[in-house]
Short mmCIF file of C-alpha atoms in Angstrom, two decimals:
data_model
loop_
_atom_site.label_atom_id
_atom_site.label_comp_id
_atom_site.label_asym_id
_atom_site.label_seq_id
_atom_site.Cartn_x
_atom_site.Cartn_y
_atom_site.Cartn_z
CA MET A 186 -0.05 0.13 0.08
CA ILE A 187 2.81 2.34 0.95
CA GLY A 188 4.74 1.50 -2.16
CA GLY A 189 1.65 2.07 -4.38
CA ALA A 190 0.92 5.85 -2.69
CA LEU A 191 4.74 6.53 -2.99
CA ALA A 192 4.71 5.48 -6.63
CA ILE A 193 1.82 7.76 -7.43
CA GLY A 194 3.42 10.52 -5.30
CA PHE A 195 6.12 10.26 -7.64
CA SER A 196 3.77 11.26 -10.63
CA PRO A 197 4.23 15.02 -10.70
CA ILE A 198 8.21 14.55 -10.40
CA ILE A 199 8.27 12.45 -13.40
CA SER A 200 5.91 14.56 -15.56
CA LYS A 201 7.97 17.70 -14.49
CA ALA A 202 11.11 16.00 -15.71
CA MET A 203 9.58 15.27 -19.12
CA LYS A 204 10.33 17.61 -22.15
CA LEU A 205 7.06 16.61 -23.89
CA PRO A 206 3.95 19.03 -23.87
CA PRO A 207 1.65 18.09 -20.63
CA SER A 208 -1.12 16.75 -22.64
CA THR A 209 1.36 14.31 -24.39
CA ILE A 210 2.73 13.07 -21.29
CA GLY A 211 -0.74 12.30 -20.19
CA PHE A 212 -1.60 10.45 -23.45
CA TYR A 213 1.64 8.01 -22.98
CA ARG A 214 0.92 7.50 -19.33
CA PHE A 215 -2.59 6.08 -20.27
CA PHE A 216 -1.41 4.09 -23.42
CA ILE A 217 1.41 2.58 -21.86
CA GLY A 218 -0.69 2.13 -18.54
CA PHE A 219 -3.51 0.23 -20.96
CA VAL A 220 -0.64 -1.74 -22.37
CA CYS A 221 0.72 -2.79 -19.19
CA LEU A 222 -2.93 -3.74 -17.56
CA ALA A 223 -3.56 -5.76 -20.89
CA LEU A 224 -0.37 -7.75 -20.50
CA ILE A 225 -1.22 -8.20 -16.65
CA LEU A 226 -4.85 -9.71 -17.29
CA LEU A 227 -3.41 -11.70 -20.04
CA MET A 228 -0.76 -13.20 -17.52
CA LYS A 229 -3.43 -13.89 -14.90
CA LYS A 230 -5.58 -15.47 -17.63
CA SER A 231 -8.57 -13.38 -16.43
CA LYS A 232 -11.65 -14.34 -18.17
CA ILE A 233 -13.64 -11.98 -20.37
CA ASP A 234 -17.60 -11.83 -18.99
CA PHE A 235 -19.04 -9.80 -21.97
CA MET A 236 -22.09 -9.32 -19.96
CA LYS A 237 -20.05 -7.74 -16.93
CA LEU A 238 -17.98 -5.47 -19.49
CA LYS A 239 -21.38 -4.27 -21.16
CA LYS A 240 -22.43 -3.09 -17.90
CA MET A 241 -19.20 -1.42 -17.06
CA LEU A 242 -18.90 0.27 -20.50
CA VAL A 243 -20.73 3.64 -19.89
CA PRO A 244 -19.30 4.40 -16.49
CA CYS A 245 -15.81 3.56 -17.71
CA LEU A 246 -16.52 5.85 -20.85
CA LEU A 247 -17.28 8.64 -18.75
CA GLY A 248 -14.46 7.79 -16.12
CA GLY A 249 -12.09 7.77 -19.12
CA PHE A 250 -12.90 11.18 -20.24
CA PHE A 251 -12.90 12.69 -16.66
CA PHE A 252 -9.57 11.11 -16.09
CA SER A 253 -8.22 12.49 -19.47
CA CYS A 254 -9.38 16.01 -18.25
CA ASP A 255 -7.72 15.39 -14.82
CA LEU A 256 -4.28 14.84 -16.22
CA TRP A 257 -4.83 17.82 -18.85
CA LEU A 258 -5.38 20.01 -15.85
CA TRP A 259 -3.11 18.49 -13.55
CA HIS A 260 -0.02 18.35 -15.85
CA ARG A 261 -0.32 22.10 -16.23
CA SER A 262 -0.89 23.08 -12.83
CA ILE A 263 2.43 21.27 -11.95
CA ILE A 264 4.28 23.31 -14.34
CA TYR A 265 2.77 26.61 -13.12
CA ILE A 266 2.93 26.24 -9.09
CA GLY A 267 5.05 23.34 -8.52
CA ALA A 268 4.55 19.54 -8.00
CA GLY A 269 3.45 19.81 -4.08
CA ILE A 270 1.06 22.43 -4.07
CA SER A 271 -0.73 20.94 -7.56
CA THR A 272 -0.91 17.56 -5.87
CA LEU A 273 -2.42 18.96 -2.76
CA LEU A 274 -5.08 20.72 -4.70
CA ALA A 275 -5.76 17.37 -6.64
CA ASN A 276 -6.37 15.60 -3.48
CA THR A 277 -9.40 17.82 -2.52
CA GLN A 278 -11.35 15.52 -4.76
CA VAL A 279 -12.77 13.85 -1.58
CA LEU A 280 -14.16 17.25 -0.53
CA TYR A 281 -16.10 17.46 -3.88
CA LEU A 282 -17.37 13.79 -3.30
CA VAL A 283 -18.96 14.75 -0.57
CA LEU A 284 -20.42 17.98 -1.68
CA ILE A 285 -21.94 16.12 -4.76
CA GLY A 286 -23.40 13.58 -2.35
CA ILE A 287 -25.06 16.42 -0.39
CA LEU A 288 -26.23 18.24 -3.34
CA PHE A 289 -27.36 15.70 -5.83
CA LEU A 290 -27.54 12.28 -3.67
CA GLY A 291 -29.69 13.49 -0.96
CA GLU A 292 -26.92 12.59 1.60
CA ARG A 293 -26.88 14.62 4.94
CA PRO A 294 -23.67 16.30 6.01
CA ARG A 295 -22.43 15.56 9.38
CA TRP A 296 -20.37 18.22 11.83
CA TYR A 297 -17.07 16.69 11.12
CA PHE A 298 -17.62 17.44 7.41
CA PHE A 299 -17.73 20.90 7.89
CA LEU A 300 -14.78 20.79 10.11
CA ALA A 301 -13.02 18.92 7.31
CA LEU A 302 -14.07 21.74 4.88
CA PHE A 303 -12.87 24.39 7.09
CA LEU A 304 -9.56 22.97 7.91
CA THR A 305 -8.99 22.16 4.12
CA ALA A 306 -10.04 25.61 2.88
CA LEU A 307 -8.14 27.56 5.52
CA GLY A 308 -5.07 25.10 4.35
CA VAL A 309 -5.50 25.65 0.66
CA ILE A 310 -5.66 29.55 1.36
CA MET A 311 -2.55 29.29 3.32
CA THR A 312 -0.60 27.29 1.08
CA THR A 313 -1.71 29.52 -2.22
CA SER A 314 -1.68 32.99 -0.72
CA SER A 315 1.73 33.71 -1.87
CA LEU A 316 0.75 32.65 -5.35
CA ALA A 317 -2.32 34.21 -5.53
CA SER A 318 -3.21 37.54 -7.08
CA PHE A 319 -5.93 39.50 -8.74
CA ASP A 320 -4.44 39.03 -12.41
CA PHE A 321 -6.40 35.80 -13.30
CA GLU A 322 -4.34 35.65 -16.33
CA SER A 323 -0.92 35.10 -14.66
CA LEU A 324 0.27 31.28 -14.60
CA LYS A 325 0.10 31.16 -10.87
CA MET A 326 -3.55 31.76 -10.86
CA LYS A 327 -3.80 29.45 -13.64
CA GLY A 328 -2.17 26.65 -11.63
CA ILE A 329 -4.37 27.27 -8.53
CA PHE A 330 -7.70 26.97 -10.64
CA TYR A 331 -6.32 24.26 -12.81
CA GLY A 332 -5.26 22.14 -9.37
CA LEU A 333 -8.88 22.76 -7.84
CA LEU A 334 -10.35 21.64 -11.29
CA THR A 335 -8.30 18.74 -11.09
CA GLY A 336 -9.74 17.65 -7.85
CA LEU A 337 -13.22 17.89 -9.26
CA SER A 338 -12.26 16.10 -12.23
CA TYR A 339 -10.90 13.16 -10.08
CA SER A 340 -14.10 13.23 -8.11
CA PHE A 341 -15.92 12.16 -11.18
CA VAL A 342 -13.31 9.58 -11.97
CA THR A 343 -13.97 8.02 -8.60
CA LEU A 344 -17.67 8.25 -8.97
CA SER A 345 -17.38 6.46 -12.49
CA LEU A 346 -15.28 3.52 -11.07
CA LYS A 347 -17.61 3.30 -8.19
CA LYS A 348 -20.39 2.81 -10.39
CA ALA A 349 -18.61 0.36 -12.93
CA ASN A 350 -17.74 -1.71 -9.83
CA GLU A 351 -21.57 -1.56 -8.63
CA GLN A 352 -22.88 -2.55 -12.17
CA ALA A 353 -20.68 -5.99 -12.29
CA GLU A 354 -20.18 -8.15 -9.15
CA ASN A 355 -16.43 -8.98 -8.50
CA PRO A 356 -15.06 -7.24 -11.80
CA GLY A 357 -11.41 -7.49 -10.80
CA ALA A 358 -9.04 -5.05 -12.84
CA TRP A 359 -11.49 -4.72 -15.63
CA PRO A 360 -12.75 -1.12 -14.59
CA ILE A 361 -9.50 0.40 -14.34
CA PHE A 362 -8.27 -1.25 -17.51
CA LEU A 363 -11.46 -0.12 -19.61
CA LEU A 364 -11.00 3.28 -17.77
CA THR A 365 -7.63 3.69 -18.83
CA PHE A 366 -8.28 2.35 -22.45
CA PHE A 367 -10.82 5.20 -23.02
CA ALA A 368 -8.67 7.86 -21.28
CA SER A 369 -5.85 7.06 -23.69
CA ILE A 370 -8.47 7.52 -26.63
CA PHE A 371 -9.78 10.81 -25.18
CA SER A 372 -6.04 11.94 -24.57
CA PHE A 373 -5.13 11.01 -28.00
CA ILE A 374 -7.76 13.23 -29.64
CA PHE A 375 -6.70 16.03 -27.06
CA ILE A 376 -3.24 15.96 -28.67
CA VAL A 377 -4.34 15.80 -32.09
CA ILE A 378 -6.37 18.75 -31.69
CA GLU A 379 -3.81 20.68 -30.16
CA LYS A 380 -1.33 19.56 -32.67
CA GLU A 381 0.87 18.30 -29.71
CA VAL A 382 1.64 14.46 -31.49
CA HIS A 383 5.04 13.95 -30.40
CA VAL A 384 7.23 10.74 -29.82
CA PRO A 385 9.57 10.41 -26.84
CA GLN A 386 12.79 10.63 -27.50
CA GLY A 387 16.12 9.95 -25.12
CA ILE A 388 15.41 9.73 -21.57
CA ASP A 389 11.85 10.40 -22.05
CA ILE A 390 11.12 7.02 -23.07
CA VAL A 391 12.31 5.68 -19.92
CA TYR A 392 10.21 8.39 -18.01
CA ALA A 393 7.12 7.46 -19.93
CA LEU A 394 7.60 3.68 -19.41
CA ILE A 395 7.90 4.53 -15.40
CA TYR A 396 4.96 6.85 -15.64
CA GLY A 397 2.72 4.52 -17.51
CA GLY A 398 3.77 0.95 -16.54
CA VAL A 399 5.17 1.62 -13.15
CA ILE A 400 3.15 4.20 -11.61
CA HIS A 401 -0.06 4.16 -13.33
CA ALA A 402 -0.71 0.34 -13.77
CA PHE A 403 1.46 -1.00 -10.97
CA GLY A 404 0.87 1.77 -8.45
CA TRP A 405 -3.01 1.39 -8.84
CA ILE A 406 -3.10 -2.33 -8.75
CA LEU A 407 -0.97 -2.14 -5.22
CA ILE A 408 -3.53 0.58 -3.83
CA SER A 409 -6.66 -1.52 -5.04
CA LYS A 410 -5.34 -4.60 -3.21
CA ALA A 411 -4.72 -2.74 -0.17
CA ILE A 412 -8.05 -0.76 0.16
CA ARG A 413 -9.58 -4.60 0.24
CA VAL A 414 -8.00 -5.76 3.08
CA LEU A 415 -6.69 -2.57 5.48
CA PRO A 416 -8.72 -0.28 7.70
CA VAL A 417 -10.24 2.55 6.02
CA ALA A 418 -8.53 5.31 8.44
CA LEU A 419 -4.86 3.53 7.57
CA VAL A 420 -5.80 3.44 3.85
CA SER A 421 -6.63 7.27 3.98
CA LEU A 422 -3.65 8.09 6.12
CA ILE A 423 -1.27 6.21 3.61
CA LEU A 424 -2.89 7.99 0.54
CA LEU A 425 -2.09 11.19 2.10
CA LEU A 426 1.77 10.54 1.65
CA GLN A 427 1.45 11.16 -2.04
CA PRO A 428 1.14 15.08 -1.58
CA VAL A 429 3.75 15.01 1.20
CA PHE A 430 6.14 12.85 -0.72
CA ALA A 431 5.34 15.08 -3.92
CA THR A 432 6.13 18.21 -2.02
CA ILE A 433 9.28 16.73 -0.33
CA LEU A 434 10.57 15.59 -3.77
CA GLY A 435 9.67 18.87 -5.44
CA VAL A 436 11.56 20.73 -2.77
CA LEU A 437 14.76 18.46 -3.20
CA ILE A 438 14.89 17.76 -6.77
CA TYR A 439 13.42 21.15 -8.24
CA HIS A 440 14.13 23.43 -5.52
CA GLU A 441 10.48 24.54 -5.03
CA GLU A 442 10.05 26.92 -2.28
CA ILE A 443 7.83 26.25 0.60
CA ASN A 444 7.59 28.86 3.44
CA ILE A 445 6.26 28.16 6.86
CA ILE A 446 2.89 29.32 6.11
CA GLN A 447 2.56 27.09 3.19
CA GLY A 448 4.02 24.27 5.05
CA SER A 449 1.68 24.88 7.81
CA GLY A 450 -1.34 25.15 5.44
CA LEU A 451 -0.15 21.81 3.60
CA VAL A 452 -0.48 20.45 7.14
CA LEU A 453 -3.95 21.69 7.73
CA SER A 454 -5.21 20.57 4.29
CA LEU A 455 -4.13 17.21 4.82
CA VAL A 456 -5.56 16.84 8.43
CA GLY A 457 -8.99 18.20 6.75
CA ILE A 458 -8.86 15.79 3.83
CA TYR A 459 -7.94 12.96 6.15
CA ILE A 460 -11.13 13.75 8.30
CA ALA A 461 -13.19 14.12 5.15
CA MET A 462 -11.96 10.64 3.93
CA VAL A 463 -12.54 8.96 7.22
CA SER A 464 -15.79 10.28 7.72
CA LYS A 465 -16.76 9.40 4.36
CA GLU A 466 -16.24 5.75 4.68
CA LYS A 467 -17.76 5.77 8.45
CA LYS A 468 -21.02 7.14 6.73
CA LYS A 469 -20.96 3.92 4.21
CA GLU A 470 -20.67 1.65 7.12
CA ALA A 471 -23.41 3.27 9.32
#
């Protein structure tokens, strides 16, 4: 589980290291991830249940679209405001999930959700305060907005995966496989429209293989397996290693600056996100 969280935490570092355009990086992550997941399913000799696949098709199609949007936004946010802060903003997706439940699914919020919302909002304000300005065309402001929209996009990815798993009993790795397949198609459409179709050269080939194969395919497989056997609180805590790890590596490798106020805001946001994660799962169990 920790290995999976750390692998995914390495995502913004690899993305920032690559010389390809951000949309192109997203395409190669999904395409290589799709190929690796296909090989894993073949090696495991997973039987294809076409009835299950049919039921999962629409949720995975929608999830693939939102996942491609997620990386389109996130990769740009990483460039504009750094690996650590962009990853923190992306992790606000759990708050969006709760808000979607309240607004559209008739769920009733409990007091600890408002505590989580307050802590996360305060933390985000503290973390991004030195970057924010009234110049909404500035790259820093775009990075903040893209980071927050990344969290929103990823909340729809999570809902789509949840729906796909509900549609078919014991679907195994098929939902993430289908979702990755559709995400690679949408990402390819993006790079064709943007005229950013490029072939990786030199070290970018290695980065692309690591990003798609190790981080996307194996990272998510490790996390998916751990979610089934570990307590919710522990899983939530370990998943928060992703923004922490990304922040530390961003400082060490790219010399990204994090002052005391930003560091304190990061901690507050992580506490708020953790409370939201745990409270959401407790609500499911109730």
